PDB file of C-alpha atoms in Angstrom:
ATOM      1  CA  UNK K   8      19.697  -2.850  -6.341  1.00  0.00           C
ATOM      2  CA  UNK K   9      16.629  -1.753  -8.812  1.00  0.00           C
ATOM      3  CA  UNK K  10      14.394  -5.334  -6.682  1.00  0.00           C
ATOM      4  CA  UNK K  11      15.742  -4.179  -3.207  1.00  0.00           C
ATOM      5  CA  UNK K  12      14.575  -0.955  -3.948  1.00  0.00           C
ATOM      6  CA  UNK K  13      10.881  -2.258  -5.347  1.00  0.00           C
ATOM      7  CA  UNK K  14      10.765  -4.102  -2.510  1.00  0.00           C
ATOM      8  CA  UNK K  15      11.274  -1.530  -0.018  1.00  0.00           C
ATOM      9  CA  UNK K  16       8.395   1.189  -2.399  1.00  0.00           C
ATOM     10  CA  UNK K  17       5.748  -1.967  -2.062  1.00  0.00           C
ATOM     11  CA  UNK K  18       6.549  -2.633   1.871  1.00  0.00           C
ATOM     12  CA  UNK K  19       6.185   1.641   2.338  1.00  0.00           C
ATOM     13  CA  UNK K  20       3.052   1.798  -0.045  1.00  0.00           C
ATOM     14  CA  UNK K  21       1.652  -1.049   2.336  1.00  0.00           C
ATOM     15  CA  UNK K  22       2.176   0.704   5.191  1.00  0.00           C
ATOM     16  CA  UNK K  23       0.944   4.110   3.859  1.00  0.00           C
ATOM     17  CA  UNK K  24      -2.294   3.044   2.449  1.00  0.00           C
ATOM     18  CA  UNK K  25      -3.123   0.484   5.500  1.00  0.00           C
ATOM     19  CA  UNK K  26      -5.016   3.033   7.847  1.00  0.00           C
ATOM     20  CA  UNK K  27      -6.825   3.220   4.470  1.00  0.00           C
ATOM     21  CA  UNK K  28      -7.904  -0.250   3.539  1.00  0.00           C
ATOM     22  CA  UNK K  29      -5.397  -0.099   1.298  1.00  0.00           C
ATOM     23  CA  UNK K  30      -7.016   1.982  -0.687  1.00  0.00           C
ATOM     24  CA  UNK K  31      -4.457   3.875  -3.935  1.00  0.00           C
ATOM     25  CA  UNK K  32      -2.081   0.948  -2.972  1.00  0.00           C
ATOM     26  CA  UNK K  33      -2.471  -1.309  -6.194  1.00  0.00           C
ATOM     27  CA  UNK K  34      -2.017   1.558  -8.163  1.00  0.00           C
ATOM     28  CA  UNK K  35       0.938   2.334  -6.878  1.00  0.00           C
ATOM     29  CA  UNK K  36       1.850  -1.598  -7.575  1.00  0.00           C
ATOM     30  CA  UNK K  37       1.437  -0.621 -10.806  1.00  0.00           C
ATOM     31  CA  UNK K  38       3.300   2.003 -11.166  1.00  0.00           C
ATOM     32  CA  UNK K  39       6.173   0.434  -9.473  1.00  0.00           C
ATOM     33  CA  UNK K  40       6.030  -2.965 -11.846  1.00  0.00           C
ATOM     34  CA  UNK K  41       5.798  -0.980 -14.834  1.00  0.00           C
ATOM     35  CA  UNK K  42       9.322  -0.670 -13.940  1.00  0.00           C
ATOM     36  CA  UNK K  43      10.629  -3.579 -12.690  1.00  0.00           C
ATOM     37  CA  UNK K  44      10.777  -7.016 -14.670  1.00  0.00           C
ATOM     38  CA  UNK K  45       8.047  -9.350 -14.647  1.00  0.00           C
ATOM     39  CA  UNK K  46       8.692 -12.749 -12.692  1.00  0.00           C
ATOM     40  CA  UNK K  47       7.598 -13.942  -9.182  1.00  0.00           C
ATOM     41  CA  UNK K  48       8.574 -13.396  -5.648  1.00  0.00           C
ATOM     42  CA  UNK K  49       8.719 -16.343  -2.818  1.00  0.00           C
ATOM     43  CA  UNK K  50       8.098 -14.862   0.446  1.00  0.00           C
ATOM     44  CA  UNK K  51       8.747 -16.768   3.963  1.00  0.00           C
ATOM     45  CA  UNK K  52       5.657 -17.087   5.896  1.00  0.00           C
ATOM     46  CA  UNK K  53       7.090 -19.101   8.922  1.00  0.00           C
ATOM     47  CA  UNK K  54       9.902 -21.595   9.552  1.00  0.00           C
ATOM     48  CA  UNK K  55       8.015 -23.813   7.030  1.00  0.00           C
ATOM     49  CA  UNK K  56       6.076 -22.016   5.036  1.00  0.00           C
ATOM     50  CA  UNK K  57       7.463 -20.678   1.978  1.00  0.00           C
ATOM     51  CA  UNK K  58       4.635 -18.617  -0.243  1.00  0.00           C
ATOM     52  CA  UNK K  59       5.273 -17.494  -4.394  1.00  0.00           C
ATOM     53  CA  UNK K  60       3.335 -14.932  -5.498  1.00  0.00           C
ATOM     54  CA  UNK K  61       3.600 -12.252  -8.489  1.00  0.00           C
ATOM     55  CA  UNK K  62       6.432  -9.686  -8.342  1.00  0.00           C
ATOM     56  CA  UNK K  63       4.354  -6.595  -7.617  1.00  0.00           C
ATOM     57  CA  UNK K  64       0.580  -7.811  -7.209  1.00  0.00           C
ATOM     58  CA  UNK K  65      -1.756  -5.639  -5.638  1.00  0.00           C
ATOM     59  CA  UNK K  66      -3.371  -7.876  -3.644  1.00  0.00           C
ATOM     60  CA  UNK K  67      -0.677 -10.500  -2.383  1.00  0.00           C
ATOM     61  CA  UNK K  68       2.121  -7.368  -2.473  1.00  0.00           C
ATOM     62  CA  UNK K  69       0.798  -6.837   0.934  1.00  0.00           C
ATOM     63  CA  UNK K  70       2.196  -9.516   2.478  1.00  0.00           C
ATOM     64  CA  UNK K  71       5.626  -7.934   2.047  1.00  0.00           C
ATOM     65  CA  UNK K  72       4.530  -5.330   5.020  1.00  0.00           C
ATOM     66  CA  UNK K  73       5.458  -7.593   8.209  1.00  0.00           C
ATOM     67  CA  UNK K  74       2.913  -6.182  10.306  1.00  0.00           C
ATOM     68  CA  UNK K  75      -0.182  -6.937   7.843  1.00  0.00           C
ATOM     69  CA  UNK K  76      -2.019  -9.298   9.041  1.00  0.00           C
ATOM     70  CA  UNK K  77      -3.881 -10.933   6.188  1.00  0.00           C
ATOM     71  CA  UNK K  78      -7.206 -12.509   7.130  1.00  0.00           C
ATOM     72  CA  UNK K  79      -6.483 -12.177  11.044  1.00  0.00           C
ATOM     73  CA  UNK K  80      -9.339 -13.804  11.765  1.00  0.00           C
ATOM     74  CA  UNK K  81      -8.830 -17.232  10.071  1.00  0.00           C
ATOM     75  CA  UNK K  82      -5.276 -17.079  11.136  1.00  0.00           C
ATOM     76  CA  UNK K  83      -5.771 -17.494  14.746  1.00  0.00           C
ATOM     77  CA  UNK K  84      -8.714 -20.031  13.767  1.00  0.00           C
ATOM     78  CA  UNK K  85      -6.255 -22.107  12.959  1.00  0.00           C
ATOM     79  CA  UNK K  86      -3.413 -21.425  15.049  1.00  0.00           C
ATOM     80  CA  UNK K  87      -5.576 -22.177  17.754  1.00  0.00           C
ATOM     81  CA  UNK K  88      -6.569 -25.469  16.154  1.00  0.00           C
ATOM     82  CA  UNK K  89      -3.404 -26.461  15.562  1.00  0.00           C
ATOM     83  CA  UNK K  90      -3.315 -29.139  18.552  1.00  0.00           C
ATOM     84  CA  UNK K  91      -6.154 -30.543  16.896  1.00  0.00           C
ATOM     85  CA  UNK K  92      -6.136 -33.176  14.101  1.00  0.00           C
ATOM     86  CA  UNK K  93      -8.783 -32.399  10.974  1.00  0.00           C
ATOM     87  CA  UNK K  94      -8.549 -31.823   7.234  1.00  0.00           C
ATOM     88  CA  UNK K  95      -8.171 -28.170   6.376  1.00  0.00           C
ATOM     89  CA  UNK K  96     -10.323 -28.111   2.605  1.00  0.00           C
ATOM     90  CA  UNK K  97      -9.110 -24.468   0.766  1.00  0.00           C
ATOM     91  CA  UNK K  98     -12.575 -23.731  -1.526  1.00  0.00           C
ATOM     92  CA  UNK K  99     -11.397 -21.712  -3.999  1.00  0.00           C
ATOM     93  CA  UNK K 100      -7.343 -22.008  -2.646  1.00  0.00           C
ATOM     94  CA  UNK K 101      -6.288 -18.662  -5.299  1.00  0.00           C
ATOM     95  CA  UNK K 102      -2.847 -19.377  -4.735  1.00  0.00           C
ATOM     96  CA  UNK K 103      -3.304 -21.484  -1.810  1.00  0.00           C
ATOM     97  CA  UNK K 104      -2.151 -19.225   0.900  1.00  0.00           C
ATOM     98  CA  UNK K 105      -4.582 -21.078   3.811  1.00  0.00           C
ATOM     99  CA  UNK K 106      -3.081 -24.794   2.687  1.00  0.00           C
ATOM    100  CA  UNK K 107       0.664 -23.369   2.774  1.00  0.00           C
ATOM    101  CA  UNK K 108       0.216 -21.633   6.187  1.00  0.00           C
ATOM    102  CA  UNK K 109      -2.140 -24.930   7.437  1.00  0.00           C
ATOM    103  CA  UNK K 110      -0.162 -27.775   6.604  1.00  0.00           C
ATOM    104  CA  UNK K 111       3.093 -26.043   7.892  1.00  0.00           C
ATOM    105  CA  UNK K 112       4.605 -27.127  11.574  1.00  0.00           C
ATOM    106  CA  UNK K 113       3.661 -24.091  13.029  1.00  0.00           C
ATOM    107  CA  UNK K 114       0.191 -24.238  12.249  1.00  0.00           C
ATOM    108  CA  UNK K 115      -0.156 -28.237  13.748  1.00  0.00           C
ATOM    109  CA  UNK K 116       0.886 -29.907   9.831  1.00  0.00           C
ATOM    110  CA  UNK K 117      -2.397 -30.710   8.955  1.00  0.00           C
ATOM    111  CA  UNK K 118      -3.924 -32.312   6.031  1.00  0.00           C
ATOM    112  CA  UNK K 119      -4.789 -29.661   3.667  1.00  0.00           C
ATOM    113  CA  UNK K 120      -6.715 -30.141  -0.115  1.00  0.00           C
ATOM    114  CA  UNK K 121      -6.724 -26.715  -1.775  1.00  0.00           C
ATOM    115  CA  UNK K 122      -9.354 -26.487  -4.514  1.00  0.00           C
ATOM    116  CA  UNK K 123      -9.091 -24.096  -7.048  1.00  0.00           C
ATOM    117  CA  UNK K 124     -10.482 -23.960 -10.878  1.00  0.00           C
ATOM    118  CA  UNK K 125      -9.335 -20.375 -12.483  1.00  0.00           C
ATOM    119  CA  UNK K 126      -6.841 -21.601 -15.121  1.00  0.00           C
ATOM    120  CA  UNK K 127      -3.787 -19.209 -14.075  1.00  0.00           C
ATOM    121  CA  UNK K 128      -4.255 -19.118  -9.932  1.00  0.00           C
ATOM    122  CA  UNK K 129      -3.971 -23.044 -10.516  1.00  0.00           C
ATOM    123  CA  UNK K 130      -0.501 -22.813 -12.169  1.00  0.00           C
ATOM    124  CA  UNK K 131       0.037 -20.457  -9.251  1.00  0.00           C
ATOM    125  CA  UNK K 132      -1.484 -23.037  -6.770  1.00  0.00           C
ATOM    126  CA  UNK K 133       0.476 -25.911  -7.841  1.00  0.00           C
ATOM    127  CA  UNK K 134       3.551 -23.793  -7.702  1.00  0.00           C
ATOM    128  CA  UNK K 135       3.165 -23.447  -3.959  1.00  0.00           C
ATOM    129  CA  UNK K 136       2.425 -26.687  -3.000  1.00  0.00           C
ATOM    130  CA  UNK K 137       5.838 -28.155  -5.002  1.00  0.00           C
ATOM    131  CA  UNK K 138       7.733 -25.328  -3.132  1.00  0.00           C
ATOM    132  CA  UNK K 139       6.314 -26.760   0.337  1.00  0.00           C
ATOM    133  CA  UNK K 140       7.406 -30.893  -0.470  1.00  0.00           C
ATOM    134  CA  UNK K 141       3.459 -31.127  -2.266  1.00  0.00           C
ATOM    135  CA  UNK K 142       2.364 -31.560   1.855  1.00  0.00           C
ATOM    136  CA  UNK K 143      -0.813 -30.347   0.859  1.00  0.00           C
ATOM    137  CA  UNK K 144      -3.248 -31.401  -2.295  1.00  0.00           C
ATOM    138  CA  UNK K 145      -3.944 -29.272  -4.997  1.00  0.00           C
ATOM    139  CA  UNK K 146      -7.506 -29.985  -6.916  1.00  0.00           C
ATOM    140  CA  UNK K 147      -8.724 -28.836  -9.914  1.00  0.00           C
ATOM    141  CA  UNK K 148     -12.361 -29.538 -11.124  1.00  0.00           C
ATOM    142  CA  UNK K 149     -13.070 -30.276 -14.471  1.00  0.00           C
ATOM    143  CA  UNK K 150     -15.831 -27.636 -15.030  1.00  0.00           C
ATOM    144  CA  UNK K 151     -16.034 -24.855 -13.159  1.00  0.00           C
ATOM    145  CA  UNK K 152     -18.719 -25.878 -10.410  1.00  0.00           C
ATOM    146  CA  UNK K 153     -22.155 -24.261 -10.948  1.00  0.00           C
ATOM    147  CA  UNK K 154     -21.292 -23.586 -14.641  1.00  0.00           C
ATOM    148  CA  UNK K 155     -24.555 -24.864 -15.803  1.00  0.00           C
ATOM    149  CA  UNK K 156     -27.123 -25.399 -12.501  1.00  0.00           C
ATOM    150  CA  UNK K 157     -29.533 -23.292 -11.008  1.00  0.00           C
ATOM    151  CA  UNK K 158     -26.249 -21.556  -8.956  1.00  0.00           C
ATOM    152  CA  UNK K 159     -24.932 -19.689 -11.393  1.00  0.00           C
ATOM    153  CA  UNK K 160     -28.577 -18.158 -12.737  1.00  0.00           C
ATOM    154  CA  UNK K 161     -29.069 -16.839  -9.129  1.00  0.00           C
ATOM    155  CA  UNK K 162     -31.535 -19.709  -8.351  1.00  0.00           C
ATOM    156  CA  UNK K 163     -30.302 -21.040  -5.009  1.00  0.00           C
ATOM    157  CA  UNK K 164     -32.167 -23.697  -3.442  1.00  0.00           C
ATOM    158  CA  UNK K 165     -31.452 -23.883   0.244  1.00  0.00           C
ATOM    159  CA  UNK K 166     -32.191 -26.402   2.557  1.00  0.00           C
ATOM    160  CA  UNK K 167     -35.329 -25.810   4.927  1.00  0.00           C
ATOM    161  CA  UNK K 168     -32.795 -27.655   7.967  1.00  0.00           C
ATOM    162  CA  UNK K 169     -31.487 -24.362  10.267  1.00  0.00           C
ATOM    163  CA  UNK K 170     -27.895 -24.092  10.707  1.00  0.00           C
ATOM    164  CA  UNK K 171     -26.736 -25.047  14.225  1.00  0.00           C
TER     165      UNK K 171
END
């Protein structure tokens, strides 16, 4: 009764704050998990997408609200691509959200290598992909990329080629 109910305060926060980016909703995330246990909560993204993510996050609670649309943009990117055949590569993956939703039927089953080095969104990461058959690849670098160059100073060296 107690995780219906949670449920149904996160899905009405969602909806409350939305008009205002949001804004006041992780608190109320907060608030609400302060009460209810601790553990994670799979959420059905499509037919064949099936997405785990903290019980109560502020940021991936969202997705609990059917008519958020998270990233709108990228998600018709690729659900327009989806007749196409390419590699879908998930820099910085977090939980791996894009590869789930990318390598799923709906979205064309494409090949999908989610890369992601923060130590506790990879246990996360790799938790998705072995609730989805492990259709997409999860990568971890070794070192954090950038840990010691000129990148992570704020000396970028850029290419004097123009984008086209």
């Amino acid at each position: 009764m107690l995780d219906r109910a949670t449920v149904l305060a996160l899905q009405a926060g969602s909806v409350a704050t939305g008009p205002f980016g949001h804004r006041g909703y992780g608190l109320g995330c907060r608030l609400i998990g302060s009460v209810a246990a601790h553990r994670e909560i799979v959420v059905r993204l499509n037919e064949d997408a099936t997405f785990a993510m903290p019980f109560c996050d502020a940021y991936w609670s969202r997705l609990l609200n059917c008519s958020y649309d998270y990233e709108e943009e990228i998600n018709a990117l690729l659900h327009c691509a989806r007749e196409e055949r390419y590699e879908f590569v998930d820099c910085r993956a977090n939980f791996g959200y894009w590869s789930v939703l990318a390598s799923s039927q709906p979205f064309g089953a494409q090949q999908a290598l989610a890369i992601e080095a923060g130590g506790l969104n990879v246990k996360r990461l790799n938790r998705n992909a072995e609730l989805n058959g492990n259709r997409f690849r999860a990568f971890t670098p070794r070192s954090q990329v950038g840990a010691d160059s000129r990148e992570s100073r704020g000396q970028v060296t850029r290419s004097s080629k123009p984008c086209r």
